[in-house]
C-alpha cells in the first residue's frame, strides 16, 4: 500500500511537471530622447518585438503631442500651443485644443489644493530664473542670480485670476499682458497620465522622474520595482513595489546652476521668489500621475507638517529627503518599501 501511494505521488509529480504552464510574455524596452527635454522609457510585455514597438510608438506619439501643446518655448507647424497663448497675453483670447483646456482647468484645481504653492501663472518669475540659469550654464564664471527687484516686479504679474478659461468658446486668455504660463510643474505628469490611460495594461512609462505603471508587471499580479533616485547620485536611495499608478519625484539636483560656488535649483517658492530650501527631494506615490506631479512640487515647497496635511487630503503617499540626508515617510510609503 505504502509503495502504491509512493508511486501515485511520483506520477502526480511527473504529470504536474507536464501540465503546460502559461508562459509569461517577454518584456521589451523602448527609449526616446526627444520628449519633454528628458529621457522617456517604456517597458512591458508583448508577443513580439514588432508588437511592442507599435505600442511604444503610439505612446510616444501621444506624449509628443502633449509635449508640443504644452511647450512655452517653441512653435510647431499646425499646433496652437501654450507659447501661442503666452504670445497673446493682453492681446486676445486663443482658441485651443481640449487637452490644453483640461490641463489648465486641472492647474486651477492644483492652485487651490496647494493654496497657491503650485501656480502655473508664475511664468514671469520663472522665466527670469530660466534666463539666469541658461546664461550661467553657458558662461559659468559670470553666472548671476536674477535681479531681486526684477523678481519682485515680475511677481506682480502672477495672479491666477488673470488666466481666463472660456470652456464654451474653447479659448484661453491671459488678461495681464505681462503674465505668462509655465506648466513645468505638472505637464510631464499630466501627459504621462493621459498616455497611460490610452495604453495597454501592464506597462511602465517613465518620463524623466515621472513613472507611471498601467498595471502590475505580470499577469499573475507581480508588482514593478521602481528605483528612487539618490539626490547625491550613484545607486538608488530606495526601491519600492508598485502595482499601478504613479511615482513622481521633485529634486534639488534637477535643472541646477552654480553662482559663486552655491548651487541653485528650479523649484521656486512663490512667496520668496527663491528656490525652496526645505528638502533635497520629495517623492509622491498616488494613482494619478498628474496629481502626483503637482503634489511632488507642492511638498517640495512646504514644511513637513503642511505637506503631510496636504498629502492626507489627497490620499497620497510620500518620501521626503531632508538637506542633512534624513528621511521621512508617510505610513503607506513605508508599506511599499522594498529596500
Ligand atoms: P517639478 O520638477 O515637477 O517639481 O517641476 C519644476 C518645474 O516647475 C520648474 O522647472 C518650473 O518650470 C516650474 N515651477 C517651479 N516652481 C514652481 C511653482 N512654485 N509653481 C508652479 N511651477 C513651478
Ligand atoms: Mg511636479
Tab-separated table of C-alpha atoms and ligand atoms in Angstrom:
chain	number	residue	atom	x	y	z
A	1	UNK	CA	0.000	0.000	0.000
A	2	UNK	CA	2.803	2.424	1.017
A	3	UNK	CA	4.535	1.603	-2.254
A	4	UNK	CA	1.363	2.293	-4.238
A	5	UNK	CA	0.965	5.695	-2.574
A	6	UNK	CA	4.594	6.498	-3.328
A	7	UNK	CA	4.111	5.610	-6.995
A	8	UNK	CA	0.947	7.685	-7.096
A	9	UNK	CA	2.816	10.681	-5.647
A	10	UNK	CA	5.614	10.251	-8.184
A	11	UNK	CA	3.063	10.027	-11.017
A	12	UNK	CA	1.327	13.184	-9.800
A	13	UNK	CA	4.670	14.989	-9.681
A	14	UNK	CA	5.543	13.824	-13.168
A	15	UNK	CA	2.129	14.723	-14.544
A	16	UNK	CA	2.211	18.010	-12.687
A	17	UNK	CA	5.531	18.706	-14.320
A	18	UNK	CA	3.976	18.002	-17.692
A	19	UNK	CA	0.978	20.337	-17.240
A	20	UNK	CA	1.817	23.195	-19.566
A	21	UNK	CA	2.434	26.397	-17.531
A	22	UNK	CA	1.267	29.574	-19.309
A	23	UNK	CA	4.491	31.246	-20.420
A	24	UNK	CA	4.818	34.871	-19.339
A	25	UNK	CA	5.295	37.051	-22.431
A	26	UNK	CA	8.752	38.503	-22.862
A	27	UNK	CA	9.348	42.111	-21.734
A	28	UNK	CA	10.724	44.706	-24.135
A	29	UNK	CA	12.064	48.241	-23.685
A	30	UNK	CA	11.878	51.365	-25.861
A	31	UNK	CA	13.715	54.641	-25.185
A	32	UNK	CA	13.011	58.094	-26.628
A	33	UNK	CA	15.195	61.166	-26.123
A	34	UNK	CA	13.116	63.926	-27.680
A	35	UNK	CA	10.160	64.317	-25.284
A	36	UNK	CA	9.886	66.938	-22.503
A	37	UNK	CA	13.678	67.534	-22.571
A	38	UNK	CA	14.263	64.244	-20.793
A	39	UNK	CA	14.630	60.501	-21.302
A	40	UNK	CA	11.427	58.517	-21.817
A	41	UNK	CA	11.482	54.757	-21.275
A	42	UNK	CA	8.642	52.330	-21.914
A	43	UNK	CA	8.849	48.751	-20.611
A	44	UNK	CA	6.330	45.951	-20.916
A	45	UNK	CA	5.284	42.575	-22.205
A	46	UNK	CA	4.410	41.825	-25.822
A	47	UNK	CA	4.032	38.868	-28.132
A	48	UNK	CA	6.922	40.109	-30.270
A	49	UNK	CA	9.410	42.940	-30.650
A	50	UNK	CA	7.308	44.321	-33.544
A	51	UNK	CA	4.108	44.314	-31.477
A	52	UNK	CA	5.886	46.120	-28.645
A	53	UNK	CA	7.380	48.737	-30.970
A	54	UNK	CA	3.888	49.536	-32.281
A	55	UNK	CA	2.591	50.064	-28.715
A	56	UNK	CA	5.642	52.128	-27.739
A	57	UNK	CA	5.305	54.268	-30.854
A	58	UNK	CA	1.651	55.007	-30.043
A	59	UNK	CA	2.628	56.124	-26.517
A	60	UNK	CA	5.477	58.188	-27.984
A	61	UNK	CA	3.074	59.880	-30.396
A	62	UNK	CA	0.628	60.729	-27.578
A	63	UNK	CA	3.449	62.144	-25.435
A	64	UNK	CA	4.874	64.078	-28.379
A	65	UNK	CA	1.512	65.717	-28.987
A	66	UNK	CA	1.317	66.850	-25.322
A	67	UNK	CA	4.958	67.958	-25.446
A	68	UNK	CA	4.215	70.231	-28.397
A	69	UNK	CA	0.920	71.545	-26.992
A	70	UNK	CA	2.426	72.432	-23.596
A	71	UNK	CA	5.732	73.863	-24.909
A	72	UNK	CA	6.225	77.531	-23.953
A	73	UNK	CA	9.488	77.986	-25.846
A	74	UNK	CA	8.916	76.670	-29.379
A	75	UNK	CA	6.381	76.918	-32.200
A	76	UNK	CA	5.359	73.794	-34.142
A	77	UNK	CA	3.746	73.918	-37.559
A	78	UNK	CA	-0.014	73.419	-37.326
A	79	UNK	CA	-0.008	73.401	-33.495
A	80	UNK	CA	-1.569	76.122	-31.314
A	81	UNK	CA	0.364	75.653	-28.090
A	82	UNK	CA	0.981	77.436	-24.777
A	83	UNK	CA	3.660	79.591	-26.404
A	84	UNK	CA	0.897	80.996	-28.623
A	85	UNK	CA	-1.209	81.662	-25.519
A	86	UNK	CA	1.716	83.462	-23.824
A	87	UNK	CA	2.453	85.449	-27.002
A	88	UNK	CA	-1.170	86.690	-26.999
A	89	UNK	CA	-1.175	87.827	-23.344
A	90	UNK	CA	-3.153	91.064	-23.043
A	91	UNK	CA	-3.940	90.953	-26.773
A	92	UNK	CA	-6.597	88.338	-27.482
A	93	UNK	CA	-8.056	85.001	-26.364
A	94	UNK	CA	-6.577	81.988	-28.169
A	95	UNK	CA	-8.659	79.046	-29.371
A	96	UNK	CA	-7.015	75.879	-28.056
A	97	UNK	CA	-7.352	72.092	-28.222
A	98	UNK	CA	-9.339	70.354	-25.463
A	99	UNK	CA	-6.150	68.951	-23.889
A	100	UNK	CA	-4.842	72.476	-23.166
A	101	UNK	CA	-8.224	73.429	-21.738
A	102	UNK	CA	-8.271	70.366	-19.489
A	103	UNK	CA	-4.661	70.818	-18.338
A	104	UNK	CA	-5.265	74.459	-17.376
A	105	UNK	CA	-8.558	73.621	-15.661
A	106	UNK	CA	-6.685	70.985	-13.625
A	107	UNK	CA	-3.959	73.544	-12.862
A	108	UNK	CA	-6.551	75.845	-11.293
A	109	UNK	CA	-7.560	72.917	-9.059
A	110	UNK	CA	-3.914	72.317	-8.111
A	111	UNK	CA	-3.509	76.020	-7.260
A	112	UNK	CA	-6.450	75.830	-4.845
A	113	UNK	CA	-5.371	72.455	-3.451
A	114	UNK	CA	-1.819	73.663	-2.735
A	115	UNK	CA	-3.001	77.082	-1.511
A	116	UNK	CA	-1.057	78.851	-4.242
A	117	UNK	CA	2.253	76.972	-3.897
A	118	UNK	CA	1.883	75.427	-7.368
A	119	UNK	CA	0.954	78.332	-9.614
A	120	UNK	CA	1.321	77.869	-13.378
A	121	UNK	CA	0.873	81.655	-13.764
A	122	UNK	CA	4.341	82.106	-12.243
A	123	UNK	CA	5.824	82.274	-15.748
A	124	UNK	CA	7.116	85.856	-15.435
A	125	UNK	CA	9.150	84.913	-12.318
A	126	UNK	CA	10.246	81.517	-13.627
A	127	UNK	CA	11.417	82.979	-16.933
A	128	UNK	CA	13.890	85.220	-15.038
A	129	UNK	CA	15.274	82.105	-13.313
A	130	UNK	CA	15.317	80.228	-16.631
A	131	UNK	CA	17.264	83.053	-18.286
A	132	UNK	CA	19.751	83.378	-15.399
A	133	UNK	CA	20.287	79.587	-15.372
A	134	UNK	CA	20.757	79.348	-19.153
A	135	UNK	CA	23.241	82.264	-19.117
A	136	UNK	CA	25.002	80.861	-16.037
A	137	UNK	CA	25.457	77.430	-17.610
A	138	UNK	CA	26.754	78.973	-20.846
A	139	UNK	CA	29.135	81.330	-19.011
A	140	UNK	CA	29.756	79.872	-15.511
A	141	UNK	CA	32.314	82.500	-14.435
A	142	UNK	CA	29.781	85.300	-14.857
A	143	UNK	CA	26.786	83.339	-13.529
A	144	UNK	CA	24.346	85.580	-11.655
A	145	UNK	CA	21.125	85.270	-9.691
A	146	UNK	CA	18.114	87.053	-11.158
A	147	UNK	CA	17.879	90.677	-10.000
A	148	UNK	CA	15.687	90.735	-6.818
A	149	UNK	CA	13.909	93.899	-7.999
A	150	UNK	CA	13.122	92.316	-11.341
A	151	UNK	CA	11.795	89.226	-9.499
A	152	UNK	CA	9.578	91.404	-7.270
A	153	UNK	CA	8.276	93.310	-10.293
A	154	UNK	CA	7.586	90.048	-12.152
A	155	UNK	CA	5.734	88.640	-9.130
A	156	UNK	CA	3.110	91.366	-9.569
A	157	UNK	CA	2.042	89.556	-12.756
A	158	UNK	CA	1.304	86.061	-11.428
A	159	UNK	CA	-2.363	86.381	-10.434
A	160	UNK	CA	-4.137	83.083	-11.233
A	161	UNK	CA	-7.351	85.046	-11.914
A	162	UNK	CA	-5.733	86.616	-14.962
A	163	UNK	CA	-5.812	83.142	-16.545
A	164	UNK	CA	-9.259	83.211	-18.146
A	165	UNK	CA	-10.653	79.938	-19.456
A	166	UNK	CA	-13.764	80.056	-21.612
A	167	UNK	CA	-14.939	76.446	-21.944
A	168	UNK	CA	-17.831	77.251	-24.286
A	169	UNK	CA	-15.591	79.113	-26.739
A	170	UNK	CA	-12.556	76.811	-26.078
A	171	UNK	CA	-10.359	79.845	-25.519
A	172	UNK	CA	-7.600	80.783	-23.094
A	173	UNK	CA	-6.808	84.412	-22.380
A	174	UNK	CA	-4.104	85.931	-20.209
A	175	UNK	CA	-5.669	89.272	-19.295
A	176	UNK	CA	-2.406	90.660	-17.832
A	177	UNK	CA	-0.082	91.477	-20.769
A	178	UNK	CA	2.985	90.870	-18.572
A	179	UNK	CA	1.830	87.476	-17.285
A	180	UNK	CA	2.777	84.094	-18.721
A	181	UNK	CA	2.180	80.395	-18.206
A	182	UNK	CA	4.816	77.821	-17.185
A	183	UNK	CA	3.360	74.344	-16.728
A	184	UNK	CA	6.706	72.645	-15.966
A	185	UNK	CA	5.479	71.529	-12.535
A	186	UNK	CA	2.640	69.415	-13.891
A	187	UNK	CA	2.950	68.886	-17.666
A	188	UNK	CA	5.037	65.688	-17.611
A	189	UNK	CA	2.827	64.011	-15.029
A	190	UNK	CA	-0.358	65.121	-16.797
A	191	UNK	CA	0.918	63.859	-20.166
A	192	UNK	CA	2.091	60.583	-18.610
A	193	UNK	CA	-1.342	60.045	-17.043
A	194	UNK	CA	-3.186	60.635	-20.324
A	195	UNK	CA	-0.768	58.411	-22.280
A	196	UNK	CA	-1.067	55.684	-19.632
A	197	UNK	CA	-4.872	55.767	-19.747
A	198	UNK	CA	-4.754	55.090	-23.500
A	199	UNK	CA	-2.068	52.363	-23.228
A	200	UNK	CA	-2.449	48.601	-22.661
A	201	UNK	CA	-2.349	47.281	-19.078
A	202	UNK	CA	0.913	46.127	-17.526
A	203	UNK	CA	3.277	48.752	-18.961
A	204	UNK	CA	5.733	51.025	-17.218
A	205	UNK	CA	6.106	54.520	-18.706
A	206	UNK	CA	8.859	56.734	-17.356
A	207	UNK	CA	9.210	60.357	-18.493
A	208	UNK	CA	12.227	61.676	-16.589
A	209	UNK	CA	11.368	61.480	-12.906
A	210	UNK	CA	7.696	60.710	-13.669
A	211	UNK	CA	6.942	56.988	-13.613
A	212	UNK	CA	3.519	55.547	-14.369
A	213	UNK	CA	2.526	51.852	-14.231
A	214	UNK	CA	-0.587	50.911	-16.197
A	215	UNK	CA	-0.972	47.730	-14.138
A	216	UNK	CA	1.099	45.020	-12.447
A	217	UNK	CA	4.272	43.743	-14.099
A	218	UNK	CA	2.891	40.260	-14.771
A	219	UNK	CA	-0.488	38.707	-15.482
A	220	UNK	CA	-0.221	36.996	-12.096
A	221	UNK	CA	-0.106	40.392	-10.370
A	222	UNK	CA	3.589	40.773	-9.506
A	223	UNK	CA	4.495	44.408	-8.808
A	224	UNK	CA	7.038	46.544	-10.579
A	225	UNK	CA	10.149	47.511	-8.631
A	226	UNK	CA	10.774	51.251	-9.015
A	227	UNK	CA	14.047	52.911	-8.042
A	228	UNK	CA	14.036	56.266	-6.244
A	229	UNK	CA	16.966	58.371	-7.346
A	230	UNK	CA	19.579	59.258	-4.752
A	231	UNK	CA	19.901	63.093	-4.735
A	232	UNK	CA	23.681	62.607	-4.434
A	233	UNK	CA	23.778	60.331	-7.491
A	234	UNK	CA	25.032	56.741	-7.604
A	235	UNK	CA	22.829	53.839	-6.527
A	236	UNK	CA	19.119	54.198	-5.877
A	237	UNK	CA	18.203	55.621	-2.489
A	238	UNK	CA	15.352	53.105	-2.191
A	239	UNK	CA	13.372	50.697	-4.296
A	240	UNK	CA	9.598	50.375	-3.908
A	241	UNK	CA	6.888	47.958	-5.056
A	242	UNK	CA	4.195	49.420	-7.298
A	243	UNK	CA	1.241	47.518	-8.784
A	244	UNK	CA	-0.158	50.505	-10.681
A	245	UNK	CA	-0.300	54.311	-10.581
A	246	UNK	CA	2.369	56.972	-10.401
A	247	UNK	CA	5.690	57.659	-8.704
A	248	UNK	CA	6.917	61.236	-9.175
A	249	UNK	CA	9.992	62.923	-7.698
A	250	UNK	CA	10.910	66.600	-7.427
A	251	UNK	CA	14.553	67.174	-6.523
A	252	UNK	CA	17.142	69.883	-5.979
A	253	UNK	CA	19.506	68.031	-8.305
A	254	UNK	CA	17.426	68.757	-11.425
A	255	UNK	CA	17.967	71.876	-13.564
A	256	UNK	CA	20.642	73.475	-11.411
A	257	UNK	CA	23.315	76.073	-11.921
A	258	UNK	CA	26.061	77.462	-9.726
A	259	UNK	CA	26.579	81.085	-8.650
A	260	UNK	CA	29.668	81.959	-6.583
A	261	UNK	CA	30.125	78.324	-5.578
A	262	UNK	CA	26.495	77.877	-4.487
A	263	UNK	CA	24.073	75.593	-6.335
A	264	UNK	CA	20.573	76.881	-7.199
A	265	UNK	CA	17.723	74.660	-8.347
A	266	UNK	CA	14.468	75.256	-10.245
A	267	UNK	CA	11.577	74.895	-7.778
A	268	UNK	CA	10.642	78.407	-6.763
A	269	UNK	CA	8.686	79.467	-3.681
A	270	UNK	CA	6.082	81.981	-4.921
A	271	UNK	CA	6.410	83.959	-1.673
A	272	UNK	CA	10.204	84.394	-1.587
A	273	UNK	CA	10.665	84.021	-5.374
A	274	UNK	CA	13.772	81.987	-4.482
A	275	UNK	CA	14.482	78.236	-4.716
A	276	UNK	CA	12.820	76.446	-1.835
A	277	UNK	CA	15.098	75.364	0.984
A	278	UNK	CA	13.224	72.628	2.869
A	279	UNK	CA	14.180	69.409	1.054
A	280	UNK	CA	16.647	67.718	-1.250
A	281	UNK	CA	13.945	65.569	-2.816
A	282	UNK	CA	10.315	64.577	-2.378
A	283	UNK	CA	8.750	61.505	-3.995
A	284	UNK	CA	4.976	61.130	-4.229
A	285	UNK	CA	3.102	57.888	-4.927
A	286	UNK	CA	-0.560	58.035	-5.902
A	287	UNK	CA	-2.910	56.578	-8.529
A	288	UNK	CA	-2.997	59.722	-10.705
A	289	UNK	CA	0.272	60.866	-12.289
A	290	UNK	CA	-0.877	64.474	-12.874
A	291	UNK	CA	-1.816	64.892	-9.219
A	292	UNK	CA	1.418	63.158	-8.157
A	293	UNK	CA	3.409	65.687	-10.204
A	294	UNK	CA	1.561	68.677	-8.715
A	295	UNK	CA	1.969	67.227	-5.215
A	296	UNK	CA	5.693	66.486	-5.541
A	297	UNK	CA	6.318	70.135	-6.438
A	298	UNK	CA	3.994	71.360	-3.677
A	299	UNK	CA	5.518	69.115	-0.978
A	300	UNK	CA	8.972	70.274	-2.045
A	301	UNK	CA	7.795	73.833	-1.236
A	302	UNK	CA	6.198	73.021	2.142
A	303	UNK	CA	7.463	72.159	5.624
A	304	UNK	CA	6.745	68.590	6.770
A	305	UNK	CA	3.525	69.204	8.746
A	306	UNK	CA	1.819	71.179	5.988
A	307	UNK	CA	2.977	68.652	3.403
A	308	UNK	CA	1.604	65.762	5.474
A	309	UNK	CA	-1.774	67.509	5.822
A	310	UNK	CA	-1.950	68.109	2.054
A	311	UNK	CA	-0.955	64.507	1.368
A	312	UNK	CA	-3.689	63.167	3.645
A	313	UNK	CA	-6.291	65.391	1.952
A	314	UNK	CA	-5.274	63.844	-1.387
A	315	UNK	CA	-4.898	60.210	-0.271
A	316	UNK	CA	-1.293	60.013	-1.484
A	317	UNK	CA	1.990	58.736	0.000
A	318	UNK	CA	5.411	60.371	0.100
A	319	UNK	CA	9.090	60.164	0.939
A	320	UNK	CA	10.881	63.373	1.981
A	321	UNK	CA	14.680	63.600	1.922
A	322	UNK	CA	15.964	66.460	4.097
A	323	UNK	CA	19.079	68.526	3.475
A	324	UNK	CA	21.034	66.509	6.073
A	325	UNK	CA	20.031	63.254	4.345
A	326	UNK	CA	17.475	62.199	6.974
A	327	UNK	CA	14.226	60.783	5.634
A	328	UNK	CA	10.525	60.953	6.463
A	329	UNK	CA	7.960	58.544	5.063
A	330	UNK	CA	4.186	58.540	5.176
A	331	UNK	CA	2.786	55.285	6.632
A	332	UNK	CA	1.672	53.942	3.232
A	333	UNK	CA	5.078	54.650	1.710
A	334	UNK	CA	6.723	52.533	4.414
A	335	UNK	CA	4.463	49.634	3.388
A	336	UNK	CA	5.605	49.579	-0.249
A	337	UNK	CA	9.298	49.908	0.607
A	338	UNK	CA	11.432	47.056	-0.810
A	339	UNK	CA	14.930	48.271	0.070
B	1	LIG	P1	8.848	69.598	-10.780
B	1	LIG	O1	10.160	69.041	-11.219
B	1	LIG	O2	7.658	68.778	-11.196
B	1	LIG	O3	8.812	69.865	-9.316
B	1	LIG	O4	8.606	70.971	-11.544
B	1	LIG	C1	9.568	72.000	-11.532
B	1	LIG	C2	9.253	72.965	-12.647
B	1	LIG	O5	8.009	73.608	-12.356
B	1	LIG	C3	10.266	74.062	-12.795
B	1	LIG	O6	11.268	73.726	-13.716
B	1	LIG	C4	9.411	75.245	-13.275
B	1	LIG	O7	9.202	75.143	-14.665
B	1	LIG	C5	8.088	75.005	-12.587
B	1	LIG	N1	7.938	75.638	-11.251
B	1	LIG	C6	8.897	75.937	-10.334
B	1	LIG	N2	8.360	76.443	-9.215
B	1	LIG	C7	7.008	76.458	-9.407
B	1	LIG	C8	5.892	76.851	-8.618
B	1	LIG	N3	6.024	77.322	-7.376
B	1	LIG	N4	4.657	76.726	-9.159
B	1	LIG	C9	4.486	76.252	-10.415
B	1	LIG	N5	5.502	75.857	-11.194
B	1	LIG	C10	6.749	75.935	-10.714
B	2	LIG	MG1	5.840	68.401	-10.256
